[in-house]
Coordinates of C-alpha atoms in Angstrom, one line a residue:
M9 CA 0.1 0.0 0.0
T10 CA 1.9 3.5 -0.9
M11 CA 0.9 6.6 0.6
L12 CA -2.1 8.5 -0.6
D13 CA -1.4 10.9 -3.5
D14 CA -2.7 14.8 -2.3
R15 CA -3.6 15.4 -5.2
Q16 CA -6.0 12.9 -5.5
T17 CA -8.4 15.4 -3.3
A18 CA -9.2 17.9 -6.0
A19 CA -12.7 18.4 -5.0
P20 CA -12.8 21.5 -2.4
W21 CA -12.0 21.0 1.0
P22 CA -15.1 20.7 3.1
T23 CA -15.7 23.8 4.9
A24 CA -17.1 22.2 8.0
Y25 CA -13.5 20.7 8.3
P26 CA -11.7 22.4 11.3
Q27 CA -9.7 24.5 11.0
G28 CA -6.6 23.3 13.2
Y29 CA -5.7 19.8 14.9
A30 CA -3.3 18.9 17.8
V31 CA -2.0 14.9 17.7
V32 CA -1.4 13.8 20.9
D33 CA 0.6 11.2 22.6
V34 CA 1.0 10.2 26.1
E35 CA 2.7 7.9 28.4
T36 CA 1.2 7.1 31.1
T37 CA 2.5 4.8 34.7
G38 CA -0.6 2.6 34.3
L39 CA -4.8 2.8 33.2
A40 CA -6.5 3.8 35.8
R41 CA -8.0 6.3 37.3
D42 CA -4.8 7.3 39.9
D43 CA -2.3 6.8 37.4
R44 CA -0.2 9.6 35.9
I45 CA 1.5 10.9 33.0
I46 CA 4.7 10.7 32.7
S47 CA 5.4 11.9 29.1
A48 CA 3.3 14.1 26.8
A49 CA 3.6 15.2 22.9
V50 CA 1.8 17.3 20.7
Y51 CA 2.3 18.0 16.8
R52 CA 0.0 20.9 15.7
L53 CA -1.3 20.9 12.2
D54 CA -3.2 23.1 9.6
A55 CA -6.8 22.6 8.3
Q56 CA -4.9 19.9 5.7
G57 CA -3.0 18.3 8.4
N58 CA 0.1 20.0 7.4
V59 CA 2.2 20.1 10.2
E60 CA 3.0 23.3 12.3
D61 CA 5.8 22.5 14.7
H62 CA 5.8 20.0 17.7
W63 CA 5.9 19.9 21.5
Y64 CA 7.4 17.5 23.9
S65 CA 7.9 16.9 27.7
L66 CA 8.9 14.6 30.5
V67 CA 6.5 14.7 33.7
N68 CA 6.9 13.9 36.8
P69 CA 4.5 11.5 38.4
E70 CA 5.7 11.6 42.0
R71 CA 4.8 8.0 42.2
D72 CA 6.0 5.2 41.1
P73 CA 6.0 5.3 37.0
G74 CA 4.8 1.7 36.7
P75 CA 5.5 0.1 33.3
V76 CA 9.8 0.7 32.7
W77 CA 10.2 -2.3 30.1
I78 CA 7.7 -0.6 28.0
H79 CA 8.0 3.1 28.2
G80 CA 11.9 3.0 29.2
L81 CA 11.5 5.8 32.1
T82 CA 12.9 5.3 34.9
S83 CA 12.1 7.2 38.1
D84 CA 16.2 8.1 38.0
V85 CA 14.8 9.6 34.7
L86 CA 11.6 11.6 35.9
E87 CA 13.2 12.8 39.4
G88 CA 14.2 16.2 37.5
A89 CA 11.1 16.2 35.4
P90 CA 8.8 19.2 35.6
L91 CA 5.1 18.7 37.2
F92 CA 2.0 18.4 35.3
P93 CA 1.4 22.3 36.2
E94 CA 4.1 23.2 35.4
V95 CA 3.6 22.4 32.2
A96 CA 0.0 23.0 31.6
A97 CA 0.1 26.4 30.4
Q98 CA 2.5 25.1 27.4
L99 CA 0.6 22.2 26.9
S100 CA -2.8 24.4 27.0
E101 CA -1.1 26.7 24.0
R102 CA -0.5 23.8 21.7
L103 CA -4.0 22.4 22.8
A104 CA -5.9 25.5 21.9
D105 CA -8.7 26.1 19.6
R106 CA -7.6 23.0 17.9
V107 CA -9.2 19.6 17.9
L108 CA -7.3 16.6 19.6
V109 CA -6.3 13.7 17.6
A110 CA -4.8 10.5 19.2
H111 CA -4.7 6.9 18.4
N112 CA -7.4 5.7 21.4
A113 CA -8.7 9.3 22.2
A114 CA -10.7 8.2 25.1
F115 CA -7.7 7.4 27.0
D116 CA -5.6 9.8 25.9
W117 CA -8.2 13.1 26.9
S118 CA -9.5 10.7 30.1
M119 CA -5.4 11.2 30.8
L120 CA -5.2 14.3 30.3
A121 CA -8.9 15.3 32.0
R122 CA -7.6 14.1 35.2
E123 CA -4.0 15.8 35.2
Y124 CA -5.7 19.3 34.3
A125 CA -8.5 18.3 37.1
R126 CA -5.8 17.9 39.6
A127 CA -4.0 20.5 38.6
A128 CA -6.9 22.8 39.1
V129 CA -7.3 24.2 35.5
I130 CA -9.5 23.4 32.6
A131 CA -8.0 21.3 29.9
P132 CA -8.9 23.8 26.5
V133 CA -10.7 21.0 24.3
Q134 CA -13.5 20.7 23.1
Q135 CA -13.5 17.8 20.3
R136 CA -11.5 14.9 20.0
L137 CA -11.1 12.4 16.7
C138 CA -9.9 9.1 17.4
T139 CA -7.7 7.8 14.7
I140 CA -8.8 4.1 15.5
A141 CA -12.9 5.4 14.6
L142 CA -11.4 7.2 11.8
S143 CA -9.6 4.2 10.3
K144 CA -13.1 2.3 10.3
E145 CA -15.3 5.0 8.7
L146 CA -12.3 5.2 5.9
R147 CA -12.6 0.8 5.7
L148 CA -9.1 0.7 5.6
P149 CA -7.9 -3.0 5.2
L150 CA -5.9 -2.9 8.6
P151 CA -5.1 -6.2 10.1
N152 CA -6.0 -4.9 13.5
H153 CA -6.5 -1.5 14.9
K154 CA -2.8 -1.0 16.5
L155 CA -0.6 2.4 15.7
E156 CA 2.0 0.1 14.0
S157 CA -0.5 -1.4 11.6
L158 CA -2.1 2.0 10.2
A159 CA 1.7 3.9 10.7
A160 CA 2.4 0.4 7.9
H161 CA -0.5 0.8 5.6
F162 CA 0.3 4.3 4.9
G163 CA 4.6 3.4 4.6
V164 CA 5.4 5.3 8.3
V165 CA 8.4 3.7 9.9
Q166 CA 8.5 3.8 13.6
E167 CA 10.9 4.7 15.1
R168 CA 10.7 4.2 18.8
A169 CA 7.7 2.9 19.8
H170 CA 6.0 3.9 22.8
H171 CA 8.2 7.1 23.3
A172 CA 5.4 9.7 22.9
L173 CA 7.4 12.3 20.7
D174 CA 7.8 9.1 18.2
D175 CA 4.2 7.9 18.4
A176 CA 3.0 11.8 18.2
R177 CA 5.2 12.1 15.3
V178 CA 4.3 8.7 13.3
L179 CA 0.0 9.7 14.0
A180 CA 0.8 12.7 12.2
E181 CA 2.1 11.1 9.5
A182 CA -0.5 8.7 9.5
F183 CA -3.6 11.0 10.2
R184 CA -2.6 13.1 7.0
P185 CA -3.3 11.2 4.2
S186 CA -6.2 10.0 6.2
L187 CA -7.4 13.5 6.6
H188 CA -7.5 13.8 3.3
A189 CA -9.1 10.6 2.1
A190 CA -12.2 11.4 4.6
A191 CA -12.5 14.6 2.7
R192 CA -12.0 13.3 -1.0
D193 CA -14.8 11.6 0.0
G194 CA -16.6 14.6 1.6
M195 CA -17.3 12.2 5.0
R196 CA -18.0 13.5 8.2
L197 CA -15.4 13.4 10.4
P198 CA -16.3 11.3 13.8
L199 CA -15.8 14.1 16.0
L200 CA -16.8 13.9 19.8
E201 CA -17.3 16.3 22.9
C202 CA -14.6 16.6 25.4
R203 CA -16.3 17.5 28.9
P204 CA -13.2 18.9 31.1
L205 CA -13.4 17.4 34.5
T206 CA -14.9 19.5 36.8
E207 CA -14.6 17.5 40.5
W208 CA -11.6 15.3 41.4
S209 CA -10.5 13.0 44.4
D210 CA -7.5 11.5 44.2
S211 CA -7.5 7.8 45.6
P212 CA -5.0 6.6 47.4
V213 CA -1.8 4.7 45.5
T214 CA -0.4 1.6 46.3
P215 CA 3.3 1.6 45.4
R216 CA 3.4 -1.3 42.4
I217 CA 7.2 -1.3 42.4
G218 CA 8.2 -4.7 41.0
Y219 CA 4.9 -5.7 39.8
Q220 CA 5.0 -7.0 35.7
P221 CA 0.9 -7.7 35.7
S222 CA 0.4 -8.9 31.7
Y223 CA 0.2 -5.6 30.2
G224 CA -0.8 -6.5 26.8
A225 CA -4.4 -8.1 27.9
Q226 CA -7.1 -5.7 27.7
N227 CA -7.6 -3.5 30.7
S228 CA -5.1 -5.7 32.9
W229 CA -3.7 -2.3 34.8
R230 CA -7.5 -1.1 35.7
P231 CA -8.0 -2.5 38.9
S232 CA -11.2 -3.9 39.7
R233 CA -13.5 -2.2 42.0
K234 CA -16.2 -4.5 43.2
R235 CA -18.9 -2.2 44.7
P236 CA -21.1 -4.4 47.6
A237 CA -24.6 -6.0 45.8
C238 CA -26.9 -2.9 45.5
P239 CA -29.3 -4.1 48.8
Y240 CA -32.5 -2.8 46.7
P241 CA -34.5 -4.8 43.5
N242 CA -35.1 -3.5 41.0
P243 CA -38.1 -1.4 40.4
G244 CA -37.6 -0.8 36.7
R245 CA -37.2 1.7 33.8
Y246 CA -37.2 5.0 35.1
E247 CA -40.0 6.9 33.8
K248 CA -39.6 10.8 32.8
E249 CA -40.9 13.6 34.8
K250 CA -41.0 10.6 38.0
P251 CA -37.9 10.3 40.2
L252 CA -35.5 7.5 40.3
M253 CA -35.8 5.1 42.8
Q254 CA -33.7 2.6 44.5
G255 CA -32.7 -0.4 43.3
M256 CA -32.5 1.3 39.1
R257 CA -30.3 -0.3 37.3
V258 CA -27.9 2.6 35.9
A259 CA -25.2 2.8 33.0
F260 CA -22.6 5.2 32.1
S261 CA -21.5 6.1 28.5
G262 CA -18.5 8.4 27.6
D263 CA -17.5 11.6 29.1
T264 CA -18.5 13.0 31.5
S265 CA -17.8 16.4 33.4
I266 CA -17.2 14.9 37.1
D267 CA -14.6 12.4 37.3
R268 CA -17.1 9.0 36.2
E269 CA -15.7 7.1 39.8
L270 CA -17.4 9.9 41.8
L271 CA -20.3 10.1 39.4
E272 CA -20.6 6.4 39.9
D273 CA -20.2 6.2 43.5
R274 CA -22.8 9.0 44.2
A275 CA -25.3 6.6 42.2
V276 CA -24.5 3.8 44.7
E277 CA -24.9 5.9 47.9
A278 CA -28.2 6.7 46.6
G279 CA -29.0 3.5 46.7
L280 CA -28.7 3.0 42.9
H281 CA -27.3 -0.4 40.5
V282 CA -24.3 0.9 38.6
A283 CA -24.2 -1.1 35.5
T284 CA -21.1 -1.8 33.2
S285 CA -23.2 -2.9 30.1
V286 CA -26.5 -2.4 29.1
S287 CA -29.3 -4.9 29.1
R288 CA -33.2 -5.2 29.0
L289 CA -32.9 -4.8 32.3
T290 CA -31.0 -1.4 32.5
S291 CA -33.1 1.2 33.9
L292 CA -31.5 4.4 32.5
L293 CA -28.2 5.0 30.2
V294 CA -26.7 8.4 31.1
T295 CA -24.5 10.1 28.1
N296 CA -24.0 13.2 27.0
D297 CA -23.4 12.4 23.2
P298 CA -26.7 9.7 22.4
D299 CA -25.7 10.2 19.3
A300 CA -22.7 8.4 19.6
A301 CA -23.2 4.9 18.0
T302 CA -21.3 3.3 20.8
S303 CA -22.0 -0.3 22.5
K304 CA -24.1 0.9 25.1
T305 CA -26.4 3.9 22.8
V306 CA -26.8 1.5 20.3
K307 CA -27.9 -1.1 22.9
A308 CA -30.3 0.8 24.6
K309 CA -31.9 2.6 21.3
S310 CA -32.8 -1.2 20.5
F311 CA -34.2 -1.9 24.0
G312 CA -35.9 1.3 24.5
T313 CA -33.8 2.1 27.2
P314 CA -34.5 5.8 28.6
I315 CA -31.4 8.0 28.2
V316 CA -30.5 11.3 29.7
D317 CA -27.7 13.5 29.9
E318 CA -25.2 13.8 33.1
S319 CA -27.0 16.8 33.8
A320 CA -30.4 15.8 34.0
F321 CA -29.1 13.1 36.3
T322 CA -26.8 14.6 39.0
H323 CA -30.1 16.5 39.1
L324 CA -32.1 13.7 39.5
L325 CA -29.9 12.3 41.8
R326 CA -30.9 15.3 45.1
D327 CA -34.3 12.8 45.4
V328 CA -34.1 9.9 44.9
A329 CA -37.7 7.6 45.5
A330 CA -36.9 5.3 48.5
S331 CA -37.1 1.5 48.5
I332 CA -37.5 -1.7 50.7
K333 CA -34.3 -3.6 51.1
V334 CA -34.0 -7.1 50.0
P335 CA -32.7 -9.3 53.1
A336 CA -29.6 -10.7 53.3
P337 CA -29.5 -14.8 53.9
T338 CA -29.9 -16.2 57.1
P339 CA -26.9 -18.6 57.2
S340 CA -28.2 -22.2 57.1
S341 CA -28.8 -23.9 60.7
E342 CA -28.1 -27.5 58.7

């Protein structure tokens, strides 16, 4: 496969396309909400995907650096690096007024949003574009959705995989022909809204020095949060203009302006059951982007599950109707 010839984009450039992009890659100590960014890189591109400049910085995570065998950044290397609040202004300057582009953008955005929230600064990002979603829209014949496969498809050579600056460069080079192909076909870009976090609460971090989990498995670094079983029976689906009832099964999809786990904790404290997926038993789906073709929104619509946004849900949380607890099973005397 050869790289797309820009001359193929003979049609006028779509006026609805963004006027600039910030191609981002971050390396982190892990995948969980309490993990930290240890390096960040940004390639700024103009409206047609041409590189304007690039920026890179190490970031001191003030904790164990995580999978050193992957990113190569040891505690000694990071010790003298600036803290995130010290680079936030430089990063913001490069993100402002641009669409954030990343490979698996939901992850990069969530890590950035959390760092900005810890620093009590609002991230200047309104929209993101995931190159995995874009490659699917373009129906590129890729064997998988790894960055290396996208790079190989467009003839881009990776020099240092899992190094933020090189990964951002590779993605910028692969994004440009993808953008031109989309423009040539008059395709609508798969843009999603980014909601900066407005609340943050740090949870204690357990040092993981020497801990080497199977990082290749999906979400293998995300610690499981086993919540206690909801003590209330499921009263069924939420009905508009009526209050939520204890025991209702609530699922969440997409970005929230309150950190997701804080929002889930509030739901549990109110007596709701937080579901990780949508089924026919789901009482309500909370999402700020009901038109996004996520598995949860698609299932919710197919099942006729009620959908509300975050603002409406937090309002409903103020007055959740009481229910009757299910008695705990008594130990058998046999």
